[in-house]
Coordinates of C-alpha atoms and ligand atoms in Angstrom, one line a residue:
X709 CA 17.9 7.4 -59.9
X710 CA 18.9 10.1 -57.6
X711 CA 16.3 8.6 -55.0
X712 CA 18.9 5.6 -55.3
X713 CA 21.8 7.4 -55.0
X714 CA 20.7 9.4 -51.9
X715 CA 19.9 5.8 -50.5
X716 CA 23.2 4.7 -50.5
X717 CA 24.8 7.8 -49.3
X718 CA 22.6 7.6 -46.7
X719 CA 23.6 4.0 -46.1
X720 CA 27.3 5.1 -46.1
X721 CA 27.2 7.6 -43.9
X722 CA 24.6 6.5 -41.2
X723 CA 24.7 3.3 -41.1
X724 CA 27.5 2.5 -39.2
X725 CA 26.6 4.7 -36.1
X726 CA 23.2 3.7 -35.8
X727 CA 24.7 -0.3 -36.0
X728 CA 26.6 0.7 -33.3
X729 CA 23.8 2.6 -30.9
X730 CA 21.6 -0.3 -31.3
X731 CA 24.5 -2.6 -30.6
X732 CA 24.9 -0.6 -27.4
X733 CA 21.7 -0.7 -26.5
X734 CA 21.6 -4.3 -26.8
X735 CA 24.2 -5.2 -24.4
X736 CA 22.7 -2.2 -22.1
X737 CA 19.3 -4.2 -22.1
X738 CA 20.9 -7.9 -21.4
X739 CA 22.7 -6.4 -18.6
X740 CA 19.4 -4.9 -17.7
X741 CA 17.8 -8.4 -17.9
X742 CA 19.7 -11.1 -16.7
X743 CA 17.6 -13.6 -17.4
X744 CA 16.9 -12.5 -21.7
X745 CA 13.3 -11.1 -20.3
X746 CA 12.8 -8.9 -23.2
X747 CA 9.2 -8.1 -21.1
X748 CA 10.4 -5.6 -18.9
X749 CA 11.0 -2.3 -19.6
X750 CA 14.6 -1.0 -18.4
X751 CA 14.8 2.6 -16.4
X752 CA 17.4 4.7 -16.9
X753 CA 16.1 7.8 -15.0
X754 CA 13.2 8.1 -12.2
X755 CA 11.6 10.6 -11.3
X756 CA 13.4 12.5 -7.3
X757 CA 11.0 12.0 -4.3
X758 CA 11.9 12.3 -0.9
X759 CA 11.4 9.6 2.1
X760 CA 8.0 10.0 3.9
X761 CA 9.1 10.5 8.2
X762 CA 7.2 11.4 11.3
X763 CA 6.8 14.9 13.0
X764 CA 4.8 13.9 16.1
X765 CA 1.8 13.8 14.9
X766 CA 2.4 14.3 11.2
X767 CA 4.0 12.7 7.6
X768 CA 6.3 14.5 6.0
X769 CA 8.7 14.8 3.2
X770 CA 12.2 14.9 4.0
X771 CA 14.4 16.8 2.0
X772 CA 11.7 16.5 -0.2
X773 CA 12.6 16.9 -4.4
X774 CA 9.2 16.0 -5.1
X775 CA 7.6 18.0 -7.3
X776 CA 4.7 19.6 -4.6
X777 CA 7.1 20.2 -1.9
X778 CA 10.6 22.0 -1.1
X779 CA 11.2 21.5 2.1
X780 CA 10.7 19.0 5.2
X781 CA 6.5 19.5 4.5
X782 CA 3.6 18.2 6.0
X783 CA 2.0 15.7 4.0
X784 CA -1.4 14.0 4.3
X785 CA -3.0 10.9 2.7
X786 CA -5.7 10.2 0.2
X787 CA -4.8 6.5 -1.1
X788 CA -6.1 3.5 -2.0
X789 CA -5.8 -0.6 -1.6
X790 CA -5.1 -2.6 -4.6
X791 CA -3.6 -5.6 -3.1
X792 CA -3.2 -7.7 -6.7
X793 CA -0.5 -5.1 -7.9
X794 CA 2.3 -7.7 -7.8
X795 CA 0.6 -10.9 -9.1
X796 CA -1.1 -8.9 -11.8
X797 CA 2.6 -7.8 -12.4
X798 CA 4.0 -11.2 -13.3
X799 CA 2.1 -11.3 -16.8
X800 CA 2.3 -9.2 -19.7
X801 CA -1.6 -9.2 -20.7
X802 CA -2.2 -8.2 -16.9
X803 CA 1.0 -6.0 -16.4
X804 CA -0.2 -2.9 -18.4
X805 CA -3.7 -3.1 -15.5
X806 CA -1.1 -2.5 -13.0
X807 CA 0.2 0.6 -15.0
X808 CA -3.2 2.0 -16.0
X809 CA -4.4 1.7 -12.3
X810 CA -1.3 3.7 -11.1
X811 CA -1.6 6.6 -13.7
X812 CA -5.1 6.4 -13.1
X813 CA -5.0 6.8 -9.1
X814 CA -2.2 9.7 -9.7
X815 CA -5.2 11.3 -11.9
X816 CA -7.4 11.3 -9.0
X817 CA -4.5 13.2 -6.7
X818 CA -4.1 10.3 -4.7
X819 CA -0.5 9.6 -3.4
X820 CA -0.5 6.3 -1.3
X821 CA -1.4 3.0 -2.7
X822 CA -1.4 -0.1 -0.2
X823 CA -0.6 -3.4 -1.4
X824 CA 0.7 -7.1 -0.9
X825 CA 4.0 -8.1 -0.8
X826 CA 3.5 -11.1 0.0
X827 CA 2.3 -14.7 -1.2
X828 CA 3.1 -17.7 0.2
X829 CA 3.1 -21.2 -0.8
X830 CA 3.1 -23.7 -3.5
X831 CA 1.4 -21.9 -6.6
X832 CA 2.7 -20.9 -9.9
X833 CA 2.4 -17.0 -8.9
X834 CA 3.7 -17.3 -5.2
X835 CA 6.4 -14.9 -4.1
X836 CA 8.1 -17.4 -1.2
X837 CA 7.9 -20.8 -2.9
X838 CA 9.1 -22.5 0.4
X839 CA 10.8 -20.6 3.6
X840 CA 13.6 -18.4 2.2
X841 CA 12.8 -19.6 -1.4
X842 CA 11.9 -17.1 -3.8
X843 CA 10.2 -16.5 -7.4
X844 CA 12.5 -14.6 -9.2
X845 CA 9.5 -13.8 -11.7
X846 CA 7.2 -12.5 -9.1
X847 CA 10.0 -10.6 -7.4
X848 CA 10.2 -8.8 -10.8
X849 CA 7.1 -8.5 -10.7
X850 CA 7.0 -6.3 -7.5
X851 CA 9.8 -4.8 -9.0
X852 CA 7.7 -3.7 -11.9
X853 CA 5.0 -2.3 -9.2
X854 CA 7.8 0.2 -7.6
X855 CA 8.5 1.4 -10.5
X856 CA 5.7 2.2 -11.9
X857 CA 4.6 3.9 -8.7
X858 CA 7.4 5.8 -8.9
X859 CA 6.6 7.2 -12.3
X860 CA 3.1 8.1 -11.4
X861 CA 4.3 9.6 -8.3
X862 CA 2.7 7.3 -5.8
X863 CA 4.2 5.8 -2.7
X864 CA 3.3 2.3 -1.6
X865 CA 2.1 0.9 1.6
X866 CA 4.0 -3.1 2.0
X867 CA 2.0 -5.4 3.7
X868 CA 4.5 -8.6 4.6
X869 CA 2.0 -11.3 6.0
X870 CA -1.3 -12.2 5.6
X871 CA -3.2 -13.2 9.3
X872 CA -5.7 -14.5 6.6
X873 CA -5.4 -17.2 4.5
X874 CA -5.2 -15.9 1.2
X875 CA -2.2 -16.3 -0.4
X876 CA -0.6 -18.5 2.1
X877 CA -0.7 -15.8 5.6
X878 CA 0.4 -17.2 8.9
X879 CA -1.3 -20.8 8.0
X880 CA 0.9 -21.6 5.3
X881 CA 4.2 -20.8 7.7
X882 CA 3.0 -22.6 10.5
X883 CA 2.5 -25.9 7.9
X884 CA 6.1 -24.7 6.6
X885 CA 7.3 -25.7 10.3
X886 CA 5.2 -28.2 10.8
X887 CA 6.9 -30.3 7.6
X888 CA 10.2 -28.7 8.5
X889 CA 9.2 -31.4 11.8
X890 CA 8.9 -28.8 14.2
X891 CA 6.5 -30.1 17.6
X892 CA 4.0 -27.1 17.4
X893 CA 0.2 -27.6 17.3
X894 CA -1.7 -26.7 14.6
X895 CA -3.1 -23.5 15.9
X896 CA -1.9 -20.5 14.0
X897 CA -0.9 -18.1 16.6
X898 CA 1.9 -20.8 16.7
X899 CA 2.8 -18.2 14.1
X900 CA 3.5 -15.6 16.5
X901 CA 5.2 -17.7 19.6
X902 CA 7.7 -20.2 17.7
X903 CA 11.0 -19.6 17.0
X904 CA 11.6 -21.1 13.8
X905 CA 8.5 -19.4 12.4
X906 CA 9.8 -16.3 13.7
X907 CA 13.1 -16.9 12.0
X908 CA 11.4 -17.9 8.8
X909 CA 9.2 -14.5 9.0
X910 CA 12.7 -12.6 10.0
X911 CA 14.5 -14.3 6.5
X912 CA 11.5 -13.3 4.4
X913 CA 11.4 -9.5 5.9
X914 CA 15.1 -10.0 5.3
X915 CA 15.0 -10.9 1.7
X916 CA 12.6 -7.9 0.6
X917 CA 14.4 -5.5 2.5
X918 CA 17.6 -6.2 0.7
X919 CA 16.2 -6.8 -2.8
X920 CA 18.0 -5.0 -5.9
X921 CA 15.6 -3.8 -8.1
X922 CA 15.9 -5.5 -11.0
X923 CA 14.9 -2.9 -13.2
X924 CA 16.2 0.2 -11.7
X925 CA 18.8 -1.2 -9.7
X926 CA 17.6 0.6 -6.3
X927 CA 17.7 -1.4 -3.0
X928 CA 14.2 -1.7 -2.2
X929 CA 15.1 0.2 1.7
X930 CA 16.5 2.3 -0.4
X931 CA 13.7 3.2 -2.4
X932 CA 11.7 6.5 -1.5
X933 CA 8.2 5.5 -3.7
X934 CA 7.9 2.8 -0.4
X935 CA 5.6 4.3 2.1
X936 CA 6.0 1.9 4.6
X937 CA 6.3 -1.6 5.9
X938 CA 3.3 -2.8 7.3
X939 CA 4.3 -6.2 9.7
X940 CA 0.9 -8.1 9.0
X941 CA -2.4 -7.5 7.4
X942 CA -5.1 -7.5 10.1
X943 CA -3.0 -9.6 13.0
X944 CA -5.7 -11.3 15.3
X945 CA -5.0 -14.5 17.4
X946 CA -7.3 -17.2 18.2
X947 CA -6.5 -18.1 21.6
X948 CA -5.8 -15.2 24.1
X949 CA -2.1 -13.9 23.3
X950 CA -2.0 -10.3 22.9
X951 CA 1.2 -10.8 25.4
X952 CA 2.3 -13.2 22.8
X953 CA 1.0 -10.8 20.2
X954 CA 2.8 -7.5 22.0
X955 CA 6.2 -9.2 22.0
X956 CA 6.3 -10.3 18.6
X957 CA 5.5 -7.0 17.3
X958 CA 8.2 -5.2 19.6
X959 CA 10.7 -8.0 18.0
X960 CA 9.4 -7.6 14.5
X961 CA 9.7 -4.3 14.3
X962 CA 13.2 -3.6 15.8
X963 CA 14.2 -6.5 13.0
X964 CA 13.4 -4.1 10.4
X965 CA 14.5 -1.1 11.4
X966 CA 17.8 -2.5 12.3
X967 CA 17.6 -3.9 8.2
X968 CA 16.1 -0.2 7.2
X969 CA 16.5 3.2 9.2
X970 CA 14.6 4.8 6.1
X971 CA 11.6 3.5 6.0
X972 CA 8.4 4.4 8.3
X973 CA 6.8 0.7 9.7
X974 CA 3.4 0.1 10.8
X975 CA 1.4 -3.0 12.3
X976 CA -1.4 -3.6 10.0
X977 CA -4.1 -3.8 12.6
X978 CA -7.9 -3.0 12.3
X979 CA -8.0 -1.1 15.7
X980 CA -9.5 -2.7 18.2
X981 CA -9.4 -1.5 21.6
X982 CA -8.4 -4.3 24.2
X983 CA -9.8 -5.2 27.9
X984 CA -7.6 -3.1 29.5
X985 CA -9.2 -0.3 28.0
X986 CA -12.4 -1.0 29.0
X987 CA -13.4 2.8 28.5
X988 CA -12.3 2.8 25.5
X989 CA -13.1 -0.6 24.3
X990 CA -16.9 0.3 24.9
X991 CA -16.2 2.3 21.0
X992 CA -15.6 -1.6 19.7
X993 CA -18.2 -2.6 17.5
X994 CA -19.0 -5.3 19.4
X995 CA -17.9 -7.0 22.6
X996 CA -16.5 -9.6 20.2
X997 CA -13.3 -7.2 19.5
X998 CA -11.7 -7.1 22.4
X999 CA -10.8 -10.7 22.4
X1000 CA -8.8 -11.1 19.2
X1001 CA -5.4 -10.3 21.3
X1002 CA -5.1 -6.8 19.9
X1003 CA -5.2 -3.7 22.0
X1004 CA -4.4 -0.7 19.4
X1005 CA -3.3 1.3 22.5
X1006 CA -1.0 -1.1 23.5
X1007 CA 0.5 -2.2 20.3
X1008 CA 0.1 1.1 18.6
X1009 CA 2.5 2.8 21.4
X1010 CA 5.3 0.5 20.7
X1011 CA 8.7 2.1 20.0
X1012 CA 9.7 2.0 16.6
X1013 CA 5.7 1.9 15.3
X1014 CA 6.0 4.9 13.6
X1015 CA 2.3 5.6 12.9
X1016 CA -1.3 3.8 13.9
X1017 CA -3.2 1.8 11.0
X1018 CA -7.0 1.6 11.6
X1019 CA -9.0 0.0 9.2
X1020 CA -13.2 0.7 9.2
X1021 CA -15.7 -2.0 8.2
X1022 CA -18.6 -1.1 9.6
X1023 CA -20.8 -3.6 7.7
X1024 CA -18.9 -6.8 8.5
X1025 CA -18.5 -5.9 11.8
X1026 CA -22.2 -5.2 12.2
X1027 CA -24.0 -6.7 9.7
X1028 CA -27.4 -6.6 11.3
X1029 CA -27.5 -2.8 12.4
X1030 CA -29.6 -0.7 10.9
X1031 CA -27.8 2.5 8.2
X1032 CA -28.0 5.5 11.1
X1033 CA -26.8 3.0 13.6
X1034 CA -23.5 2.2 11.2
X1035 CA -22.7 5.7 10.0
X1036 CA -22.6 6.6 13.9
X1037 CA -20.8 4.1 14.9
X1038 CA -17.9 4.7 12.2
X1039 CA -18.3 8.3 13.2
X1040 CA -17.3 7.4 16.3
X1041 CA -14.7 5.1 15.7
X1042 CA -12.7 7.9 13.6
X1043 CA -13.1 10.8 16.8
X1044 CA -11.9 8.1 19.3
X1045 CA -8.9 6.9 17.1
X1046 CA -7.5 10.4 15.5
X1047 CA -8.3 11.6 19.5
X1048 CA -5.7 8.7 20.8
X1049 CA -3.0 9.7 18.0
X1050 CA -3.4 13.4 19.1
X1051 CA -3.5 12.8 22.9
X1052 CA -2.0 9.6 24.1
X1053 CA 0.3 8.0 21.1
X1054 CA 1.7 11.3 19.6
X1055 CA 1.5 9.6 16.3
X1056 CA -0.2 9.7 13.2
X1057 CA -3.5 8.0 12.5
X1058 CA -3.7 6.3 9.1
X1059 CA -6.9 4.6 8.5
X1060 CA -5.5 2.0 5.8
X1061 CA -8.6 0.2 4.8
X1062 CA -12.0 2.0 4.7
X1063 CA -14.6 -0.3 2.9
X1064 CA -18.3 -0.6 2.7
X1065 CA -20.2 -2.6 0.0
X1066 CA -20.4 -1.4 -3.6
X1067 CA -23.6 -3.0 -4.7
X1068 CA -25.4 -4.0 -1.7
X1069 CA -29.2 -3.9 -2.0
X1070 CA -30.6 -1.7 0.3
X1071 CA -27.5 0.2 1.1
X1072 CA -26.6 1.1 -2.2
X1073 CA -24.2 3.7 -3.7
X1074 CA -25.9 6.5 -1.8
X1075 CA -25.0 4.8 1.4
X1076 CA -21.2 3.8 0.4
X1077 CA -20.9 7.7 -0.6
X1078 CA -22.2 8.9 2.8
X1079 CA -19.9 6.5 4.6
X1080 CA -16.4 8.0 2.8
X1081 CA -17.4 11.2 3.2
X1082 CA -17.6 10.6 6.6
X1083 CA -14.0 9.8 6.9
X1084 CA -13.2 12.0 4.5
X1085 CA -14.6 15.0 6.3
X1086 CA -13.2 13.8 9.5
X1087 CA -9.7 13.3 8.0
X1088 CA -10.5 17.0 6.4
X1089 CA -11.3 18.2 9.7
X1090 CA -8.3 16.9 11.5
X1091 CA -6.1 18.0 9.1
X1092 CA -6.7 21.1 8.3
X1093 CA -5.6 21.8 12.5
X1094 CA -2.6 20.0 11.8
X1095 CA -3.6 17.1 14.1
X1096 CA -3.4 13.1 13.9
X1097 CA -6.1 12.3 11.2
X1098 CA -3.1 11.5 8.3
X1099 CA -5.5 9.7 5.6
X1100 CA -7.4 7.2 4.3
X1101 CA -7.3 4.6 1.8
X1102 CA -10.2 3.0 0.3
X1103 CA -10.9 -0.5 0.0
X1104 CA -10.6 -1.2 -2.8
X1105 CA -9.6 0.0 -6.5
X1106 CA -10.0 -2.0 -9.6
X1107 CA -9.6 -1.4 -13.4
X1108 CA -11.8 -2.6 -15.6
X1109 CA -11.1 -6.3 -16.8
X1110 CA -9.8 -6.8 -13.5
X1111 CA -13.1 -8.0 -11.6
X1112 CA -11.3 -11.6 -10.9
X1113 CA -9.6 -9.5 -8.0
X1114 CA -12.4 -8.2 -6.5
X1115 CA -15.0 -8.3 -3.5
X1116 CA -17.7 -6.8 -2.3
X1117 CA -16.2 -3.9 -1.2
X1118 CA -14.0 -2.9 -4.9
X1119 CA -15.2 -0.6 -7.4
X1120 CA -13.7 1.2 -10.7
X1121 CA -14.0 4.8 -9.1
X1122 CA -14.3 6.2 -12.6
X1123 CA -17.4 4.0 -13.3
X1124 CA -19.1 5.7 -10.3
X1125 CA -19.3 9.7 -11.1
X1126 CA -20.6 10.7 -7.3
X1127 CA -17.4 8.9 -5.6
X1128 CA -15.2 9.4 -8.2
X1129 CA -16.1 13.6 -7.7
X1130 CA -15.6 12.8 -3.7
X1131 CA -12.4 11.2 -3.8
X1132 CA -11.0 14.0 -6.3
X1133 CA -12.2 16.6 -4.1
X1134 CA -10.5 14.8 -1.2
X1135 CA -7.4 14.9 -3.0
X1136 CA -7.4 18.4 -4.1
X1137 CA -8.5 19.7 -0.3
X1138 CA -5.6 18.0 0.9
X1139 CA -3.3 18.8 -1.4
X1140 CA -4.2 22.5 -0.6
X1141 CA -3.0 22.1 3.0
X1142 CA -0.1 20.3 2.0
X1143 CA 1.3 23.2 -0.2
X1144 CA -0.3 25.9 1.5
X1145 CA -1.8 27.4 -2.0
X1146 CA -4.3 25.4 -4.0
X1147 CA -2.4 23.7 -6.2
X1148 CA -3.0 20.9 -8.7
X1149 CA -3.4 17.5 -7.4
X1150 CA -3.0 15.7 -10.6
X1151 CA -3.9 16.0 -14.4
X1152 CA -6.4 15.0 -16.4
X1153 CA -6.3 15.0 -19.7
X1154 CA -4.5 18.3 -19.2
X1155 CA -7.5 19.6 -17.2
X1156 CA -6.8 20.4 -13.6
X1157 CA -9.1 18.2 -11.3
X1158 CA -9.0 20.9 -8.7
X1159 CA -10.7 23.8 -11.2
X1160 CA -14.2 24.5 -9.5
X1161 CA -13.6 23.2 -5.8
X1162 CA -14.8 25.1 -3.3
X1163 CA -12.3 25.1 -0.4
X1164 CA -13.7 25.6 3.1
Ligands
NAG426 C1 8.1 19.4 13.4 O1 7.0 20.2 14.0 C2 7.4 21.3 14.7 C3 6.1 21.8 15.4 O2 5.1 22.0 14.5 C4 8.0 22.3 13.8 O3 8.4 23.4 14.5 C5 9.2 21.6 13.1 O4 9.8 22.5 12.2 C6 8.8 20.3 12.5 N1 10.0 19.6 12.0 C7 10.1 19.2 10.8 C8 11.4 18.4 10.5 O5 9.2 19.3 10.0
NAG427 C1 5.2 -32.3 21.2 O1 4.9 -31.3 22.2 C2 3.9 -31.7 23.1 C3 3.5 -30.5 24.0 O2 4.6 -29.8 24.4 C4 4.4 -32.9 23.9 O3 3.5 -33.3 24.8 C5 4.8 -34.0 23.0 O4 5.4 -35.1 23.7 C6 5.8 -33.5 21.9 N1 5.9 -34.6 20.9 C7 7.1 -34.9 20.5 C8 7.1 -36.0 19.4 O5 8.2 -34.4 20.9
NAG428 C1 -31.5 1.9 14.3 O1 -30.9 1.2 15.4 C2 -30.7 2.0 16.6 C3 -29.9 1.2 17.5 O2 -30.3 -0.2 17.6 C4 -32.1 2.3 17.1 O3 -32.0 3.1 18.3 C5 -32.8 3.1 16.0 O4 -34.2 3.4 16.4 C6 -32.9 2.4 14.7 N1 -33.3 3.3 13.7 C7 -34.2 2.9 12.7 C8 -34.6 4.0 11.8 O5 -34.6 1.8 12.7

């Protein structure tokens, strides 16, 4: 009896407030959700982080509130790709992959994650359905994949066009002209020279630039968990254009930065030295490279490119050399590229792709361990002077149940103890020159990942 009287007291008294908090909260969350998505979670607080800028030859925090740094710091890179961030964003089953690889790369001390933002073309999980015409649900979706960086403390690297053509890349745009009834031939580097492609590609950069969050309500240039902009992933032309090539990276890149002063922009390229170089160009791995229409002096040097992108495939590029022969070519590649950043560009190198087959027979995991450490020891090395070796990001990260997304070149780092320990250690020795004391470079399971690292 009492137990029933208490009960309705309680009613009395209580019940009215808490009617009126959840009615509150209601309205709070379809303001939150225009469209009644009851999917998304809505943010009321994020974490402070500062904008990532250029010193010369270094990142750094400005006015940093993050929680490593006080002031304008020195920052270096231990990342990773995981280009499927957004589309596995646009479902629920999938969405909480996208979470669990965030946290899990924060675990690991890593701070940069590079990504698409992009896909283009007819598709149910396209981004740009036709030129200017977006999917509001895969917008969210790469709404969903900023803030969840956010929260775990990474920043994210943007890539805006695909050269390739998965998920749509400079094809689709030249077929978007083509039916718009535009005279250009087929070729893609049409992409590059014509006009109304260009002002498709300028709408797009446009669009992205000036999203609102929709679930934090933060312009995305406003946004400090966003790296960079990166203007194309892995431009190459078919024909010789790299005048063609030059002046539509000059153009693209003032575009943005006239949309977004905040926000550091890079090209995307793999690094390639061009035939004016011919010194330089002998470092190619093969004479093959220096006819694509990239020269990474050249285009690297451009005003308003605010750091280099290198990417190192050593095994696609030469598949039939032998191990020793491919470990001293990517040794070489690094010295030559951190050297130009130091000595002729005055800009950071950022090696944003750094692959080499997983399971390769032959090679193995042994192999794919010596060849990260090599960049990682190299990035170490130039690091710890100060000087232009910024990072590297692997190619590429997975989580388990996720293997649709991957290649020969992705792994579940946590499935593989010997690179798992490597990348870790990368993070922790980093971290340490970052702060200037060791410090923590992420927690797991409340365990420091930096207990029991020897620093050099
Ligand atoms: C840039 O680097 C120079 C030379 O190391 C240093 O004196 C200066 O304080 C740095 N500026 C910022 C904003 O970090
Ligand atoms: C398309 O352009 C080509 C090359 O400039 C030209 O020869 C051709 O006449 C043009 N076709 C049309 C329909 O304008
Ligand atoms: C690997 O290839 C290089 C260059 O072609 C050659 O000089 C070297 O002898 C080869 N090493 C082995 C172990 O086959």
């Amino acid at each position: 009896m009492k137990k029933t009287k208490n009960n309705s007291e309680w009613r009395e008294k209580y019940a009215y407030p808490i009617l009126g908090i959840a009615t509150i909260s209601t309205i709070l969350y379809l303001n939150f959700n225009d469209q009644l998505n009851f999917e998304f979670p809505i943010i009321f607080w994020q974490k402070n982080m500062g904008f990532v800028g250029v010193n010369s030859t270094n990142f750094i925090i400005i006015n940093g509130h993050d929680d490593h740094h006080q002031d304008d710091q020195r920052v270096y890179v231990n990342g990773w790709n995981s280009y499927w961030l957004m589309e596995a964003s646009v479902w629920d089953p999938s969405r909480s992959k996208v979470s669990k690889m965030l946290k899990r790369g924060a675990q690991m001390g890593l701070n940069v994650c590079r990504t698409w933002a992009f896909s283009d073309g007819p598709g149910p999980n396209s981004l740009q359905i036709l030129p200017g015409v977006f999917n509001e649900r895969v917008l969210k979706g790469l709404d969903y994949v900023i803030v969840e960086a956010r929260k775990n403390g990474i920043r994210l690297i943007f890539s805006l066009v695909n050269n390739l053509n998965a998920f749509g890349g400079k094809a689709q745009y030249v077929k978007w002209a083509q039916d718009a009834g535009i005279n250009i031939s087929s070729s893609t580097d049409s992409f590059f020279a014509d006009s109304t492609i260009k002002g498709y590609y300028k709408a797009y950069i446009k669009a992205i630039v000036a999203r609102k969050n929709s679930l934090s309500g933060v312009i995305y240039s406003e946004e400090p968990a966003i790296f960079a902009w990166e203007l194309m992933n892995e431009p190459r032309c078919d024909s010789d254009c790299s005048s063609i090539l030059q002046a539509w990276i000059t153009e693209m890149v003032a575009y943005i930065k006239s949309l977004d002063q905040k926000h550091l922009v890079t090209i995307g390229l793999e690094g390639f030295y061009g035939p004016k170089t011919a010194e330089k160009s002998k470092v190619n791995p093969g004479e093959w490279a220096a006819s694509l229409g990239t020269d990474f002096m050249q285009n690297s040097a451009i005003d308003g490119i605010d750091f280099a992108s290198v990417h190192a495939y050593p095994d696609s590029w030469m598949p039939h050399a032998n191990t020793t022969a491919k470990l001293d070519f990517l040794q070489m590649w690094l010295d030559s590229h951190i050297s130009d950043g130091d000595n002729i560009l005055k800009k950071p190198i950022l090696f944003t792709e750094v692959g080499y087959p997983i399971n390769d027979k032959g090679g193995g995991i042994s192999y794919g361990d010596t060849s990260l450490k090599t960049v990682y020891d190299s990035i170490f090395e130039s690091a710890k002077k100060g000087q232009a070796g910024a990072g590297a990001l692997i190619w590429q990260l997975l989580v388990e149940g996720m293997e649709e997304y991957g290649d020969r070149f992705s792994l579940v780092a946590w499935e593989q103890p010997s690179t798992y320990k490597m990348m870790v250690e990368q993070s922790c020795k980093l971290s340490n020159i970052n702060t200037g004391k060791r410090k923590s470079a992420g927690e797991l399971n409340g365990k420091d990942p930096c207990s029991g690292i020897k620093y050099p």
